[in-house]
Short mmCIF file of C-alpha atoms and ligand atoms in Angstrom, two decimals:
data_model
loop_
_atom_site.label_atom_id
_atom_site.label_comp_id
_atom_site.label_asym_id
_atom_site.label_seq_id
_atom_site.Cartn_x
_atom_site.Cartn_y
_atom_site.Cartn_z
CA UNK A 224 14.04 -132.81 -51.28
CA UNK A 225 15.07 -135.50 -48.85
CA UNK A 226 11.93 -136.08 -46.76
CA UNK A 227 13.98 -135.32 -43.33
CA UNK A 228 15.12 -131.82 -44.68
CA UNK A 229 11.42 -130.98 -45.01
CA UNK A 230 10.63 -132.03 -41.58
CA UNK A 231 13.73 -130.49 -39.92
CA UNK A 232 12.79 -127.06 -42.16
CA UNK A 233 9.04 -127.38 -41.02
CA UNK A 234 10.70 -128.06 -37.50
CA UNK A 235 12.94 -124.85 -37.62
CA UNK A 236 10.14 -123.12 -38.68
CA UNK A 237 8.01 -123.93 -35.39
CA UNK A 238 10.99 -123.16 -33.19
CA UNK A 239 11.50 -119.43 -34.94
CA UNK A 240 7.78 -118.80 -34.53
CA UNK A 241 8.11 -120.32 -31.19
CA UNK A 242 11.19 -117.84 -29.96
CA UNK A 243 9.34 -114.82 -31.83
CA UNK A 244 5.96 -115.37 -29.56
CA UNK A 245 8.30 -115.77 -26.38
CA UNK A 246 9.74 -112.49 -27.15
CA UNK A 247 6.43 -111.29 -27.54
CA UNK A 248 5.70 -112.74 -24.21
CA UNK A 249 8.67 -110.65 -22.77
CA UNK A 250 7.62 -107.74 -24.14
CA UNK A 251 4.26 -107.52 -22.53
CA UNK A 252 5.54 -108.57 -19.17
CA UNK A 253 7.53 -105.69 -19.61
CA UNK A 254 4.74 -103.44 -20.87
CA UNK A 255 2.51 -104.27 -18.28
CA UNK A 256 5.62 -104.02 -15.91
CA UNK A 257 5.57 -100.34 -17.05
CA UNK A 258 1.46 -99.55 -16.77
CA UNK A 259 1.60 -100.94 -13.25
CA UNK A 260 4.38 -98.73 -11.94
CA UNK A 261 3.38 -95.68 -13.86
CA UNK A 262 -0.24 -96.70 -11.96
CA UNK A 263 1.48 -97.34 -8.61
CA UNK A 264 3.20 -93.65 -9.09
CA UNK A 265 0.48 -92.05 -9.70
CA UNK A 266 -1.30 -93.46 -6.77
CA UNK A 267 1.55 -92.45 -4.33
CA UNK A 268 1.13 -88.91 -6.02
CA UNK A 269 -2.40 -88.81 -4.78
CA UNK A 270 -1.40 -90.46 -1.06
CA UNK A 271 1.16 -87.64 -0.51
CA UNK A 272 -1.12 -84.74 -1.16
CA UNK A 273 -4.02 -86.53 0.73
CA UNK A 274 -1.20 -86.95 3.58
CA UNK A 275 0.13 -83.02 3.81
CA UNK A 276 -3.47 -81.76 3.24
CA UNK A 277 -4.30 -83.80 6.24
CA UNK A 278 -0.75 -82.53 8.19
CA UNK A 279 -2.10 -78.88 7.16
CA UNK A 280 -5.00 -80.00 8.59
CA UNK A 281 -3.85 -81.28 12.01
CA UNK A 282 -1.65 -78.56 12.32
CA UNK A 283 -4.35 -75.81 11.60
CA UNK A 284 -6.61 -77.52 14.72
CA UNK A 285 -3.59 -77.26 16.60
CA UNK A 286 -2.54 -73.36 16.25
CA UNK A 287 -6.31 -72.94 16.47
CA UNK A 288 -6.28 -74.54 20.15
CA UNK A 289 -3.18 -72.31 20.40
CA UNK A 290 -5.07 -69.60 20.22
CA UNK A 291 -8.08 -70.34 22.22
CA UNK A 292 -5.65 -71.33 24.98
CA UNK A 293 -4.16 -67.86 24.53
CA UNK A 294 -7.24 -66.17 24.56
CA UNK A 295 -8.13 -67.48 27.93
CA UNK A 296 -4.91 -66.46 29.10
CA UNK A 297 -5.98 -62.68 28.30
CA UNK A 298 -8.99 -63.02 30.01
CA UNK A 299 -7.74 -64.68 32.92
CA UNK A 300 -5.01 -61.87 33.02
CA UNK A 301 -8.25 -59.46 32.74
CA UNK A 302 -10.18 -60.69 35.49
CA UNK A 303 -7.28 -60.26 37.56
CA UNK A 304 -6.88 -56.56 36.46
CA UNK A 305 -10.23 -55.71 37.05
CA UNK A 306 -10.88 -57.22 40.48
CA UNK A 307 -7.87 -58.44 41.99
CA UNK A 308 -6.53 -56.43 44.65
CA UNK A 309 -3.14 -56.25 43.38
CA UNK A 310 -0.44 -53.28 42.98
CA UNK A 311 0.78 -50.73 40.34
CA UNK A 312 3.68 -52.32 39.64
CA UNK A 313 1.84 -55.97 39.40
CA UNK A 314 -1.03 -54.22 37.08
CA UNK A 315 1.51 -52.80 34.61
CA UNK A 316 3.61 -56.32 34.40
CA UNK A 317 -0.02 -57.82 33.73
CA UNK A 318 -0.89 -54.66 31.19
CA UNK A 319 2.46 -55.42 29.53
CA UNK A 320 1.87 -59.62 29.50
CA UNK A 321 -1.95 -58.87 27.89
CA UNK A 322 -0.28 -56.61 25.30
CA UNK A 323 2.44 -58.90 24.20
CA UNK A 324 -0.39 -62.08 24.17
CA UNK A 325 -2.77 -60.11 22.05
CA UNK A 326 0.65 -59.74 19.83
CA UNK A 327 1.02 -63.29 19.76
CA UNK A 328 -2.73 -64.18 18.97
CA UNK A 329 -2.53 -61.35 16.50
CA UNK A 330 0.67 -63.44 14.33
CA UNK A 331 -1.01 -66.93 15.25
CA UNK A 332 -4.22 -65.85 13.70
CA UNK A 333 -2.92 -64.50 10.46
CA UNK A 334 -0.72 -67.56 9.93
CA UNK A 335 -3.64 -69.74 10.99
CA UNK A 336 -5.55 -67.59 7.99
CA UNK A 337 -2.42 -68.48 5.76
CA UNK A 338 -2.74 -71.89 6.40
CA UNK A 339 -6.42 -72.45 5.88
CA UNK A 340 -5.82 -70.54 2.38
CA UNK A 341 -3.41 -73.13 1.67
CA UNK A 342 -5.20 -75.95 3.16
CA UNK A 343 -8.31 -74.90 1.03
CA UNK A 344 -6.01 -74.83 -2.32
CA UNK A 345 -4.18 -78.24 -1.56
CA UNK A 346 -8.14 -79.49 -0.99
CA UNK A 347 -9.14 -78.13 -4.33
CA UNK A 348 -5.53 -80.16 -5.64
CA UNK A 349 -6.31 -83.00 -3.84
CA UNK A 350 -9.66 -83.01 -5.37
CA UNK A 351 -8.67 -82.57 -8.95
CA UNK A 352 -6.19 -85.48 -8.47
CA UNK A 353 -8.63 -87.92 -7.46
CA UNK A 354 -10.93 -87.29 -9.94
CA UNK A 355 -7.78 -87.48 -12.20
CA UNK A 356 -6.23 -90.93 -10.60
CA UNK A 357 -9.63 -92.00 -11.62
CA UNK A 358 -10.10 -91.83 -15.65
CA UNK A 359 -6.38 -93.01 -15.01
CA UNK A 360 -7.24 -96.30 -13.19
CA UNK A 361 -9.93 -96.91 -16.21
CA UNK A 362 -6.71 -96.67 -18.72
CA UNK A 363 -4.86 -98.58 -16.54
CA UNK A 364 -6.68 -101.34 -16.12
CA UNK A 365 -8.09 -100.98 -19.70
CA UNK A 366 -4.57 -101.30 -20.83
CA UNK A 367 -3.74 -104.10 -18.48
CA UNK A 368 -7.01 -106.42 -19.88
CA UNK A 369 -5.78 -106.03 -23.34
CA UNK A 370 -2.03 -106.93 -22.36
CA UNK A 371 -3.25 -109.65 -20.22
CA UNK A 372 -5.63 -110.46 -23.44
CA UNK A 373 -2.75 -110.32 -25.56
CA UNK A 374 -0.46 -112.50 -23.22
CA UNK A 375 -3.16 -114.96 -23.29
CA UNK A 376 -3.87 -115.49 -26.57
CA UNK A 377 -0.14 -115.30 -27.43
CA UNK A 378 0.78 -118.34 -24.95
CA UNK A 379 -2.46 -120.07 -26.71
CA UNK A 380 -0.47 -119.66 -29.62
CA UNK A 381 2.92 -120.89 -28.61
CA UNK A 382 1.24 -124.36 -26.80
CA UNK A 383 -0.67 -124.70 -29.76
CA UNK A 384 3.10 -124.79 -32.16
CA UNK A 385 4.71 -127.01 -29.21
CA UNK A 386 2.02 -129.53 -29.77
CA UNK A 387 2.71 -129.36 -33.69
CA UNK A 388 6.32 -129.04 -33.04
CA UNK A 389 6.33 -132.30 -31.10
CA UNK A 390 4.02 -134.21 -33.62
CA UNK A 391 6.80 -132.86 -36.29
CA UNK A 392 9.27 -134.50 -34.55
CA UNK A 393 8.44 -137.22 -33.62
CA UNK A 394 8.80 -138.20 -37.51
CA UNK A 395 12.39 -137.69 -37.58
CA UNK A 396 14.84 -140.39 -36.64
CA UNK A 397 16.62 -139.50 -33.19
CA UNK A 398 19.64 -139.23 -34.44
CA UNK A 399 19.06 -136.42 -36.86
CA UNK A 400 16.71 -134.38 -34.30
CA UNK A 401 19.65 -135.01 -31.67
CA UNK A 402 22.01 -132.64 -33.75
CA UNK A 403 19.59 -130.51 -34.67
CA UNK A 404 18.71 -129.99 -31.19
CA UNK A 405 22.81 -129.55 -30.38
CA UNK A 406 22.72 -126.87 -33.37
CA UNK A 407 19.95 -125.07 -32.10
CA UNK A 408 21.68 -124.44 -28.94
CA UNK A 409 24.17 -122.88 -30.76
CA UNK A 410 21.88 -121.07 -33.91
CA UNK A 411 18.84 -119.60 -34.59
CA UNK A 412 18.91 -121.82 -37.75
CA UNK A 413 20.73 -124.76 -37.66
CA UNK A 414 19.15 -125.74 -41.14
CA UNK A 415 20.35 -123.66 -44.19
CA UNK A 416 20.59 -123.72 -47.67
CA UNK A 417 23.94 -122.88 -49.74
CA UNK A 418 23.38 -120.08 -51.69
CA UNK A 419 26.23 -119.61 -54.78
CA UNK A 420 28.41 -122.24 -53.46
CA UNK A 421 28.15 -120.72 -49.62
CA UNK A 422 26.52 -121.91 -46.97
CA UNK A 423 23.16 -119.47 -46.19
CA UNK A 424 24.56 -119.68 -41.89
CA UNK A 425 28.17 -118.94 -41.98
CA UNK A 426 28.56 -117.44 -45.54
CA UNK A 427 31.58 -118.91 -46.15
CA UNK A 428 32.35 -121.54 -49.32
CA UNK A 429 30.93 -124.98 -49.82
CA UNK A 430 33.28 -127.42 -51.70
CA UNK A 431 31.78 -129.05 -54.41
CA UNK A 432 32.03 -132.30 -52.82
CA UNK A 433 29.59 -131.33 -50.07
CA UNK A 434 27.17 -129.64 -52.54
CA UNK A 435 27.06 -132.90 -54.24
CA UNK A 436 26.68 -134.89 -51.01
CA UNK A 437 23.41 -132.51 -50.36
CA UNK A 438 22.33 -132.68 -53.99
CA UNK A 439 22.85 -136.86 -54.30
CA UNK A 440 19.63 -136.76 -50.80
CA UNK A 441 20.93 -139.89 -49.30
CA UNK A 442 22.49 -138.28 -46.19
CA UNK A 443 21.91 -135.43 -43.93
CA UNK A 444 25.79 -133.23 -45.10
CA UNK A 445 26.47 -130.01 -42.46
CA UNK A 446 28.58 -127.15 -43.49
CA UNK A 447 32.10 -127.95 -42.94
CA UNK A 448 32.19 -124.75 -41.63
CA UNK A 449 29.74 -124.05 -38.93
CA UNK A 450 28.11 -127.56 -39.28
CA UNK A 451 24.73 -125.91 -40.07
CA UNK A 452 22.85 -129.03 -41.94
CA UNK A 453 22.69 -127.78 -45.44
CA UNK A 454 20.12 -128.35 -47.87
CA UNK A 455 19.77 -127.57 -51.67
CA UNK A 456 17.65 -124.50 -52.53
ZN1 ZN B 729 28.09 -122.35 -42.77
#
């Protein structure tokens, strides 16, 4: 086989390996993004549960303050009832006010109690979620580390292949290399054998004359249809 064909096949082998590894790099980057997205989502879920809890706690504090204020008002009304010099009509009005405020307090205390129960349940849920997230964070970190290690290994491998490729390319005559590079912009396999009288690239017939020229090993011969560089298998 023509020495140039041997070199071109070696070059093509390196190019195909590089292209496979580049696809692997892209795949790994997608995997990493997926892990990061999942991690962000799980962090956001815990954050939103924490915010929900904090908002309920604020709400609960405000409710308790309102109950205290109402309670003070009732005491004030009672003081007026006991010690104030007021008319019977005013006393009746005060008693009604006190009864109303007591009902409101009772309703508010029921609400506050329900809220406290919800706060306790949510606090427990948050605690569980935080523990679970901590475990998931370890898994996310381990996954990212593994992906990064694979990315580093793959990049090193690509650099090594590119160095080897440079060495091989340097041994190929310039015009042949240019032709190969041009074909490579169109095909993943610029150098193909003919099999059963057909070009292995485009699968179309190769003329007897072309086959003879390939076999003679005197020149670089290309497929008449797709222009790939041909060699005898
Ligand atoms: Zn062809």
